Every structure is written in structure tokens, then in C-alpha cells.
Amino acid sequence: MRVSEQEWKEALAGMYQGHIGFDIPMSEHTSLGIGGAADVFMTPDDPLSMRNLVALLGKRKMPYMTIGRGSNLLVLDGGIEGVVISVNTFSRVEVIRQAGDAVELFVEAGVPLQKLVNFCKDNGFAGMEGLTGIPGSVGGAICGNAGSYGYEIKDVVVSVAIMDAAGRLDRFKGEGLEFGYRQSGIQPTDIVLSANLKLRTDDKDAVAARTEGFFREKKAAQPISLRSAGCVFKNPDGDFAGRLIDEAGCKGMRVGDIEVSSMHANFFVNAGTGSAADYTALMEKVAMTVQQRFGITLEPEIRLAGRA
Ligand SMILES: Cc1cc2nc3c(=O)[nH]c(=O)nc-3n(C[C@H](O)[C@H](O)[C@H](O)COP(=O)(O)OP(=O)(O)OC[C@H]3O[C@@H](n4cnc5c(N)ncnc54)[C@H](O)[C@@H]3O)c2cc1C
């Protein structure tokens, strides 16, 4: 049942600080620029408001999902039922411990990953260099164990603070979070609020050189200035989805305004006013072509959300 704007305001009065929006197009909150409207889009200002919000949603049995920077998300054209919670106001980064060459950072979930990479670069902290150029948030990176050039965020995670669907806040050690290739054991109703990360001090110029080197490689290999959600499919064991898609002849394949990038075949770009229906149709077409050519089933890396 749809809850009116007035009812929301009354239910949360005195319990919630932050922004509330209604019927918000998710195309405004995803790197692909695609997606129907979220019934409600909320950006709590602080953990207490987050807890009160989650408790209210639980009491009313309303569905919700958390979003970072929407750079790994395909929101379907029918939009999102219930509430989308943004953690983007949770944006602190602090050095909490430094001993010998070991450094521990406290980082909130809404911090853009690139901002964290730059913070590490500017301070000579090693461990994040290969994650440069990944456009998501720290929370999104932890949920999907973002990685590139042999670096994965799991390798620097000490612990993660997670709020569950009952509004309970707990801190979990990295080892217990079942990180795998572009995945973690973090549940869809869990909300990542912050993490403690371990890095090493190193020569500032060396960290900068590695970070900038990886960024140059990324820029040369991926269409990072175009609208995409990064890699569409996971790499199958021992191979690369991009190579398979390219060799199956799919570069330039198009449905509506969604096109297989001619620069990197595992990126689908929105060349204008593409829809989620176009995107999923292109995914099926490409996956079927690869299946027929190589007998390999590609699994999606991007996350799908919402109603078709
Ligand atoms: C040009 C480009 C290049 C990219 N290159 C890479 C790459 O090299 N390597 C790589 O791994 N990825 C890459 N990506 C994909 C994407 O940037 C990463 O997956 C990123 O970590 C997603 O973070 P996000 O904040 O945008 O997550 P979102 O897209 O907002 O969300 C992704 C998933 O995480 C969940 N989530 C997000 N934040 C939270 C939270 N705080 N609490 C609970 N759940 C949450 C969402 O519900 C959703 O299921 C690329 C994307 C683009 C557009």
C-alpha cells in the first residue's frame, strides 16, 4: 500500500533528520542514467535517523534497498517499490591508528571510492592503488568486493559496521563476511554504515605513481567517460567475459540506445535514452551469442533491482 507524503512526515516526526523524496527517477541516481522511479528516496543524516527509519519500515513491512552511487546497478523501468535508502551523507574518513608502517582508517559508507583512493595517494598509504577509477562508494565496493588490477577491497577490510533489518548495529570482522569474486555475504536488507581498513605507509611518490599508472591503464581500456555500469558479466573461470564477447563478434551490437562498447566488450553504454528493457534484451542477446559460440554461460556482474 502506498503511504502518502503526509503520513511519512507524521510517522517520522522527531525521529528522522534527512531528506525524503517521492517518485524519484532512479535514472538520476545511477551511472547508467536508467531506471523507473523509486516510490520513496531517503537520505538519512545520521545513524539514529537510519535506525528509526529501518525500524519503521520493519514495523510496516515495507521493502527497502540501500544504494551507494548506483554505479553497479540496473534499475528496471517499472521503478522500485518501497524505499531506496542512500548512505551518501555518511562521508567521514579518519586515520584512527598508526604504528610502524601499519595504518588503520575509519571510513563511512558514502565516501566515494575515488576520494578514498586519492586520500591514500596524498598520504602515502599503500593498498588501494588498483581500485582507482572505480566510480562507486565505499559501501558499494564492500558489498560487491570491488576490485581491479589484482587489488580487491576485501584485502584491506578489518571490520564493517552493518545495521540489520531490525535496526541493530554490529561490527563484523572482514574474515566473517564471506567475500568472493565480486560478492560478499552482506544481505540485501543489511546496511553498511562504515568500515575500518588497514593500509601500509609507503613512499608517497611510489603510491602516486602506482595509482596514476593504473588510472592511465583504465582510461585507455574502458569507456569511463560514457554512461555504463562497469562490467556487465563476471569473468568465467580462467577467462575474460570481454574477450569472449569480443570474439563472439558482439562489439557494436545494439538494442535501442544500449550498445556493446567498441572499446571494452564487457561494458554496455547508454548512448542516449536507453531503457532497462533494452539493456536486459542486449544482455540476453550477448549471453546467447557467447553460449552458442563457446558453450560458456555468462553470469551477470551488475545488480538488477526493481520492477520490469
Ligand atoms: C566506468 C565504470 C568502471 C567500473 N570499474 C569497476 C572495476 O574496475 N571493478 C569493480 O569491481 N567494479 C567496477 N565498476 C562497478 C562499480 O563501480 C562497483 O561495483 C562499485 O563498487 C559499486 O559501488 P556503488 O556505490 O555504486 O554501488 P551501487 O551500484 O549503489 O550498489 C551496488 C550494490 O550494493 C548495494 N549497496 C551499495 N551500498 C550499500 C550500503 N552502504 N549498504 C548495503 N548495500 C549497499 C546495493 O544495494 C546494490 O546491491 C565500474 C563501474 C563503472 C561505471
Short mmCIF file of C-alpha atoms and ligand atoms in Angstrom, two decimals:
data_model
loop_
_atom_site.label_atom_id
_atom_site.label_comp_id
_atom_site.label_asym_id
_atom_site.label_seq_id
_atom_site.Cartn_x
_atom_site.Cartn_y
_atom_site.Cartn_z
CA MET A 1 0.00 0.00 0.00
CA ARG A 2 1.34 3.46 -0.95
CA VAL A 3 1.93 5.71 2.07
CA SER A 4 1.20 9.38 1.48
CA GLU A 5 3.78 12.12 1.92
CA GLN A 6 1.82 13.45 4.90
CA GLU A 7 1.75 10.01 6.60
CA TRP A 8 5.51 9.64 6.16
CA LYS A 9 6.14 13.02 7.71
CA GLU A 10 3.87 12.24 10.67
CA ALA A 11 5.33 8.75 11.21
CA LEU A 12 8.90 10.06 11.27
CA ALA A 13 8.30 13.33 13.11
CA GLY A 14 11.05 13.94 15.67
CA MET A 15 12.72 10.63 14.78
CA TYR A 16 14.36 11.39 11.49
CA GLN A 17 16.75 14.00 10.17
CA GLY A 18 17.47 13.91 6.49
CA HIS A 19 15.97 14.22 3.06
CA ILE A 20 12.79 12.47 1.86
CA GLY A 21 11.81 12.46 -1.82
CA PHE A 22 8.81 10.88 -3.52
CA ASP A 23 8.62 9.30 -7.00
CA ILE A 24 12.28 9.94 -7.65
CA PRO A 25 13.56 8.76 -11.05
CA MET A 26 16.40 6.32 -10.41
CA SER A 27 17.96 7.46 -13.68
CA GLU A 28 19.16 10.44 -11.60
CA HIS A 29 20.92 8.12 -9.15
CA THR A 30 22.59 5.58 -11.44
CA SER A 31 25.69 5.89 -13.60
CA LEU A 32 23.76 4.33 -16.50
CA GLY A 33 21.12 7.06 -16.31
CA ILE A 34 18.41 4.40 -16.48
CA GLY A 35 15.61 3.34 -14.16
CA GLY A 36 11.99 3.99 -13.24
CA ALA A 37 11.04 5.92 -10.13
CA ALA A 38 11.59 4.86 -6.53
CA ASP A 39 8.35 5.26 -4.53
CA VAL A 40 10.37 6.96 -1.81
CA PHE A 41 14.05 8.00 -1.74
CA MET A 42 15.52 8.77 1.67
CA THR A 43 18.89 10.12 2.67
CA PRO A 44 19.23 9.94 6.48
CA ASP A 45 21.70 12.36 8.04
CA ASP A 46 22.88 10.16 10.93
CA PRO A 47 22.83 6.57 12.28
CA LEU A 48 19.97 7.28 14.71
CA SER A 49 17.73 8.51 11.88
CA MET A 50 18.77 5.43 9.90
CA ARG A 51 17.84 3.16 12.80
CA ASN A 52 14.46 4.83 13.34
CA LEU A 53 13.73 4.65 9.62
CA VAL A 54 14.63 0.95 9.39
CA ALA A 55 12.54 0.19 12.50
CA LEU A 56 9.53 1.96 10.96
CA LEU A 57 9.95 0.11 7.66
CA GLY A 58 10.13 -3.18 9.57
CA LYS A 59 7.00 -2.37 11.56
CA ARG A 60 5.11 -1.50 8.37
CA LYS A 61 6.65 -4.41 6.43
CA MET A 62 7.78 -2.05 3.69
CA PRO A 63 10.52 -3.20 1.32
CA TYR A 64 13.72 -1.18 1.07
CA MET A 65 17.11 -1.29 -0.57
CA THR A 66 20.30 0.66 0.03
CA ILE A 67 22.15 2.48 -2.70
CA GLY A 68 25.63 3.93 -2.89
CA ARG A 69 26.48 5.75 -6.11
CA GLY A 70 24.43 3.47 -8.37
CA SER A 71 27.43 2.53 -10.50
CA ASN A 72 26.79 -1.21 -10.47
CA LEU A 73 23.02 -1.06 -10.75
CA LEU A 74 20.48 -1.57 -13.47
CA VAL A 75 17.16 -0.31 -12.11
CA LEU A 76 14.30 -1.74 -14.15
CA ASP A 77 11.84 0.52 -15.95
CA GLY A 78 8.96 -0.13 -13.52
CA GLY A 79 10.90 1.56 -10.73
CA ILE A 80 11.42 0.45 -7.15
CA GLU A 81 8.62 -0.45 -4.78
CA GLY A 82 9.10 0.91 -1.28
CA VAL A 83 12.10 2.88 -0.13
CA VAL A 84 15.56 3.45 -1.54
CA ILE A 85 17.97 4.47 1.22
CA SER A 86 21.03 6.47 0.25
CA VAL A 87 24.06 6.47 2.55
CA ASN A 88 25.73 9.32 0.74
CA THR A 89 25.71 11.70 3.72
CA PHE A 90 27.89 9.23 5.65
CA SER A 91 31.14 10.65 4.37
CA ARG A 92 33.87 10.76 7.06
CA VAL A 93 37.39 9.43 6.53
CA GLU A 94 39.79 9.41 9.51
CA VAL A 95 43.11 7.87 10.43
CA ILE A 96 42.37 6.09 13.70
CA ARG A 97 45.66 4.26 14.33
CA GLN A 98 49.19 4.40 13.01
CA ALA A 99 52.04 2.23 14.31
CA GLY A 100 55.22 1.39 12.39
CA ASP A 101 54.13 1.12 8.77
CA ALA A 102 50.58 -0.01 9.70
CA VAL A 103 47.72 2.45 9.29
CA GLU A 104 44.06 1.91 10.17
CA LEU A 105 41.36 4.13 8.66
CA PHE A 106 37.74 4.62 9.68
CA VAL A 107 35.72 5.25 6.52
CA GLU A 108 31.99 5.84 6.22
CA ALA A 109 30.00 4.01 3.56
CA GLY A 110 29.05 7.03 1.47
CA VAL A 111 32.63 8.11 0.79
CA PRO A 112 33.29 7.91 -2.96
CA LEU A 113 35.88 5.17 -3.50
CA GLN A 114 37.94 7.52 -5.68
CA LYS A 115 38.04 10.08 -2.86
CA LEU A 116 39.45 7.37 -0.57
CA VAL A 117 41.99 6.31 -3.21
CA ASN A 118 43.08 9.96 -3.51
CA PHE A 119 43.28 10.33 0.28
CA CYS A 120 45.58 7.28 0.38
CA LYS A 121 47.64 8.61 -2.52
CA ASP A 122 48.05 12.03 -0.90
CA ASN A 123 49.13 10.49 2.41
CA GLY A 124 51.38 7.73 1.03
CA PHE A 125 49.12 4.88 2.24
CA ALA A 126 49.52 1.74 0.11
CA GLY A 127 46.84 -0.90 -0.55
CA MET A 128 44.16 0.87 -2.60
CA GLU A 129 46.09 1.82 -5.76
CA GLY A 130 44.42 -0.66 -8.14
CA LEU A 131 40.95 0.49 -7.11
CA THR A 132 41.45 3.88 -8.76
CA GLY A 133 38.84 4.81 -11.36
CA ILE A 134 36.07 2.68 -9.81
CA PRO A 135 33.21 5.17 -9.52
CA GLY A 136 31.20 3.73 -6.61
CA SER A 137 31.02 4.35 -2.87
CA VAL A 138 32.97 2.55 -0.15
CA GLY A 139 29.74 0.77 0.95
CA GLY A 140 29.01 -0.45 -2.58
CA ALA A 141 32.62 -1.55 -3.03
CA ILE A 142 32.45 -3.63 0.17
CA CYS A 143 29.09 -5.24 -0.75
CA GLY A 144 30.40 -6.34 -4.14
CA ASN A 145 34.07 -6.77 -3.17
CA ALA A 146 35.13 -4.34 -5.89
CA GLY A 147 38.48 -4.95 -7.45
CA SER A 148 40.82 -4.49 -10.34
CA TYR A 149 44.48 -5.00 -11.31
CA GLY A 150 44.81 -7.73 -8.66
CA TYR A 151 43.53 -5.48 -5.86
CA GLU A 152 40.27 -6.28 -4.06
CA ILE A 153 38.75 -4.22 -1.28
CA LYS A 154 38.42 -7.33 0.90
CA ASP A 155 42.22 -7.35 1.27
CA VAL A 156 42.15 -4.11 3.26
CA VAL A 157 38.93 -4.64 5.26
CA VAL A 158 39.47 -5.11 9.00
CA SER A 159 35.81 -4.79 10.02
CA VAL A 160 32.49 -3.47 8.75
CA ALA A 161 29.67 -1.81 10.74
CA ILE A 162 26.33 -3.12 9.50
CA MET A 163 22.78 -2.24 10.50
CA ASP A 164 20.38 -5.14 10.06
CA ALA A 165 16.67 -5.10 9.22
CA ALA A 166 15.80 -4.83 12.93
CA GLY A 167 17.90 -1.65 13.26
CA ARG A 168 20.67 -3.45 15.22
CA LEU A 169 24.16 -2.12 14.58
CA ASP A 170 27.01 -4.67 14.74
CA ARG A 171 30.63 -4.70 13.73
CA PHE A 172 31.79 -7.75 11.75
CA LYS A 173 35.37 -8.83 11.06
CA GLY A 174 36.31 -8.90 7.37
CA GLU A 175 37.08 -12.65 7.54
CA GLY A 176 33.47 -13.39 8.51
CA LEU A 177 31.91 -11.55 5.58
CA GLU A 178 32.34 -14.35 3.01
CA PHE A 179 33.99 -12.17 0.41
CA GLY A 180 34.37 -13.78 -3.01
CA TYR A 181 34.76 -12.66 -6.62
CA ARG A 182 32.55 -9.54 -6.83
CA GLN A 183 30.43 -10.70 -3.92
CA SER A 184 30.09 -10.81 -0.15
CA GLY A 185 27.79 -12.39 2.39
CA ILE A 186 26.21 -9.00 3.13
CA GLN A 187 22.43 -9.47 2.84
CA PRO A 188 20.11 -7.25 0.76
CA THR A 189 18.46 -5.91 3.94
CA ASP A 190 21.81 -5.13 5.61
CA ILE A 191 23.03 -1.53 5.53
CA VAL A 192 26.78 -0.94 5.55
CA LEU A 193 27.48 2.23 7.54
CA SER A 194 31.27 2.24 7.81
CA ALA A 195 34.40 0.15 7.71
CA ASN A 196 37.84 0.04 9.27
CA LEU A 197 40.53 -0.51 6.66
CA LYS A 198 44.20 -1.47 7.06
CA LEU A 199 46.87 0.04 4.83
CA ARG A 200 50.64 0.44 4.89
CA THR A 201 52.67 3.61 4.80
CA ASP A 202 54.93 3.82 1.79
CA ASP A 203 56.82 6.40 -0.20
CA LYS A 204 54.24 9.00 -1.31
CA ASP A 205 55.66 9.27 -4.81
CA ALA A 206 55.64 5.48 -5.24
CA VAL A 207 51.96 5.24 -4.17
CA ALA A 208 51.09 8.13 -6.50
CA ALA A 209 52.98 6.56 -9.41
CA ARG A 210 51.22 3.21 -8.99
CA THR A 211 47.78 4.86 -8.62
CA GLU A 212 48.28 7.09 -11.64
CA GLY A 213 49.67 4.20 -13.70
CA PHE A 214 46.58 2.08 -13.02
CA PHE A 215 44.32 5.05 -13.81
CA ARG A 216 46.03 5.59 -17.16
CA GLU A 217 45.59 1.87 -17.99
CA LYS A 218 41.93 2.02 -17.02
CA LYS A 219 41.28 5.13 -19.09
CA ALA A 220 42.93 3.52 -22.12
CA ALA A 221 40.94 0.27 -21.80
CA GLN A 222 37.46 1.28 -20.57
CA PRO A 223 34.88 3.84 -21.76
CA ILE A 224 34.97 5.57 -18.37
CA SER A 225 33.54 8.86 -19.61
CA LEU A 226 30.40 7.21 -21.06
CA ARG A 227 27.28 6.09 -19.19
CA SER A 228 27.72 2.47 -18.09
CA ALA A 229 27.55 0.28 -15.00
CA GLY A 230 31.02 -1.17 -15.45
CA CYS A 231 31.41 -4.82 -16.40
CA VAL A 232 28.11 -6.44 -17.31
CA PHE A 233 29.17 -10.06 -16.80
CA LYS A 234 31.57 -11.76 -14.38
CA ASN A 235 34.70 -13.29 -15.84
CA PRO A 236 34.20 -17.05 -16.12
CA ASP A 237 36.93 -19.22 -14.51
CA GLY A 238 40.22 -18.77 -16.33
CA ASP A 239 38.85 -16.42 -18.99
CA PHE A 240 37.58 -12.89 -19.57
CA ALA A 241 33.97 -12.10 -20.39
CA GLY A 242 35.19 -9.15 -22.51
CA ARG A 243 37.37 -11.43 -24.67
CA LEU A 244 34.53 -13.93 -25.18
CA ILE A 245 32.02 -11.20 -26.10
CA ASP A 246 34.51 -9.56 -28.46
CA GLU A 247 35.49 -12.81 -30.17
CA ALA A 248 31.84 -13.81 -30.50
CA GLY A 249 31.52 -10.68 -32.67
CA CYS A 250 29.27 -8.68 -30.32
CA LYS A 251 31.17 -5.35 -30.25
CA GLY A 252 28.84 -2.64 -31.55
CA MET A 253 25.74 -4.88 -31.09
CA ARG A 254 22.84 -2.64 -30.09
CA VAL A 255 19.30 -2.74 -28.72
CA GLY A 256 17.66 0.68 -28.77
CA ASP A 257 20.21 3.10 -27.34
CA ILE A 258 22.19 0.46 -25.43
CA GLU A 259 25.35 -0.63 -27.18
CA VAL A 260 28.19 -3.08 -26.56
CA SER A 261 31.17 -0.73 -26.22
CA SER A 262 33.65 -0.87 -29.06
CA MET A 263 36.39 -0.07 -26.52
CA HIS A 264 35.65 -2.85 -23.98
CA ALA A 265 33.12 -5.51 -24.97
CA ASN A 266 32.05 -6.21 -21.36
CA PHE A 267 30.76 -2.63 -20.98
CA PHE A 268 27.33 -1.74 -22.33
CA VAL A 269 26.92 2.00 -22.78
CA ASN A 270 23.78 4.07 -22.78
CA ALA A 271 24.22 6.13 -25.93
CA GLY A 272 21.19 8.34 -25.29
CA THR A 273 17.79 7.35 -23.99
CA GLY A 274 18.26 3.61 -23.50
CA SER A 275 15.86 1.74 -21.22
CA ALA A 276 16.36 -1.15 -18.80
CA ALA A 277 14.31 -3.32 -21.18
CA ASP A 278 16.83 -2.54 -23.95
CA TYR A 279 19.71 -3.29 -21.59
CA THR A 280 18.36 -6.68 -20.46
CA ALA A 281 17.48 -7.59 -24.07
CA LEU A 282 21.08 -6.84 -25.07
CA MET A 283 22.36 -8.90 -22.11
CA GLU A 284 20.29 -11.87 -23.32
CA LYS A 285 21.42 -11.44 -26.91
CA VAL A 286 25.10 -11.24 -25.99
CA ALA A 287 24.91 -14.11 -23.46
CA MET A 288 23.18 -16.31 -26.05
CA THR A 289 25.75 -15.48 -28.73
CA VAL A 290 28.62 -16.35 -26.35
CA GLN A 291 26.83 -19.55 -25.28
CA GLN A 292 26.38 -20.62 -28.91
CA ARG A 293 29.95 -19.75 -29.89
CA PHE A 294 31.87 -21.05 -26.83
CA GLY A 295 29.38 -23.10 -24.79
CA ILE A 296 30.04 -20.79 -21.80
CA THR A 297 27.24 -19.32 -19.69
CA LEU A 298 27.94 -15.73 -18.64
CA GLU A 299 26.71 -14.66 -15.20
CA PRO A 300 25.73 -11.01 -14.57
CA GLU A 301 28.12 -8.86 -12.54
CA ILE A 302 25.76 -5.86 -12.48
CA ARG A 303 22.93 -5.90 -9.93
CA LEU A 304 19.35 -5.70 -11.15
CA ALA A 305 16.73 -4.02 -8.98
CA GLY A 306 13.09 -3.04 -9.26
CA ARG A 307 10.02 -3.96 -11.29
CA ALA A 308 10.20 -4.84 -15.00
C1 LIG B 1 33.12 3.14 -15.64
C2 LIG B 1 32.98 2.08 -14.57
C3 LIG B 1 34.09 1.33 -14.22
C4 LIG B 1 33.98 0.34 -13.23
N1 LIG B 1 35.08 -0.42 -12.92
C5 LIG B 1 34.98 -1.35 -11.96
C6 LIG B 1 36.12 -2.15 -11.59
O1 LIG B 1 37.22 -1.99 -12.15
N2 LIG B 1 35.98 -3.08 -10.61
C7 LIG B 1 34.79 -3.27 -9.96
O2 LIG B 1 34.73 -4.11 -9.07
N3 LIG B 1 33.70 -2.54 -10.30
C8 LIG B 1 33.76 -1.60 -11.26
N4 LIG B 1 32.65 -0.86 -11.60
C9 LIG B 1 31.36 -1.16 -10.97
C10 LIG B 1 31.03 -0.33 -9.71
O3 LIG B 1 31.63 0.94 -9.76
C11 LIG B 1 31.45 -1.05 -8.45
O4 LIG B 1 30.79 -2.28 -8.37
C12 LIG B 1 31.17 -0.22 -7.19
O5 LIG B 1 31.82 -0.81 -6.09
C13 LIG B 1 29.68 -0.09 -6.88
O6 LIG B 1 29.52 0.85 -5.83
P1 LIG B 1 28.20 1.77 -5.73
O7 LIG B 1 28.32 2.60 -4.52
O8 LIG B 1 27.98 2.49 -7.00
O9 LIG B 1 27.11 0.64 -5.52
P2 LIG B 1 25.61 0.66 -6.05
O10 LIG B 1 25.62 0.48 -7.53
O11 LIG B 1 24.90 1.82 -5.50
O12 LIG B 1 25.06 -0.67 -5.38
C14 LIG B 1 25.58 -1.93 -5.73
C15 LIG B 1 25.02 -2.98 -4.77
O13 LIG B 1 25.50 -2.74 -3.46
C16 LIG B 1 24.43 -2.47 -2.55
N5 LIG B 1 24.88 -1.38 -1.68
C17 LIG B 1 25.50 -0.23 -2.04
N6 LIG B 1 25.83 0.49 -0.96
C18 LIG B 1 25.39 -0.20 0.12
C19 LIG B 1 25.42 0.02 1.53
N7 LIG B 1 26.01 1.10 2.07
N8 LIG B 1 24.87 -0.91 2.33
C20 LIG B 1 24.27 -2.01 1.81
N9 LIG B 1 24.21 -2.27 0.50
C21 LIG B 1 24.76 -1.38 -0.35
C22 LIG B 1 23.23 -2.07 -3.41
O14 LIG B 1 22.01 -2.41 -2.79
C23 LIG B 1 23.48 -2.92 -4.66
O15 LIG B 1 23.02 -4.24 -4.48
C24 LIG B 1 32.74 0.12 -12.58
C25 LIG B 1 31.63 0.91 -12.93
C26 LIG B 1 31.75 1.88 -13.91
C27 LIG B 1 30.55 2.71 -14.26
#
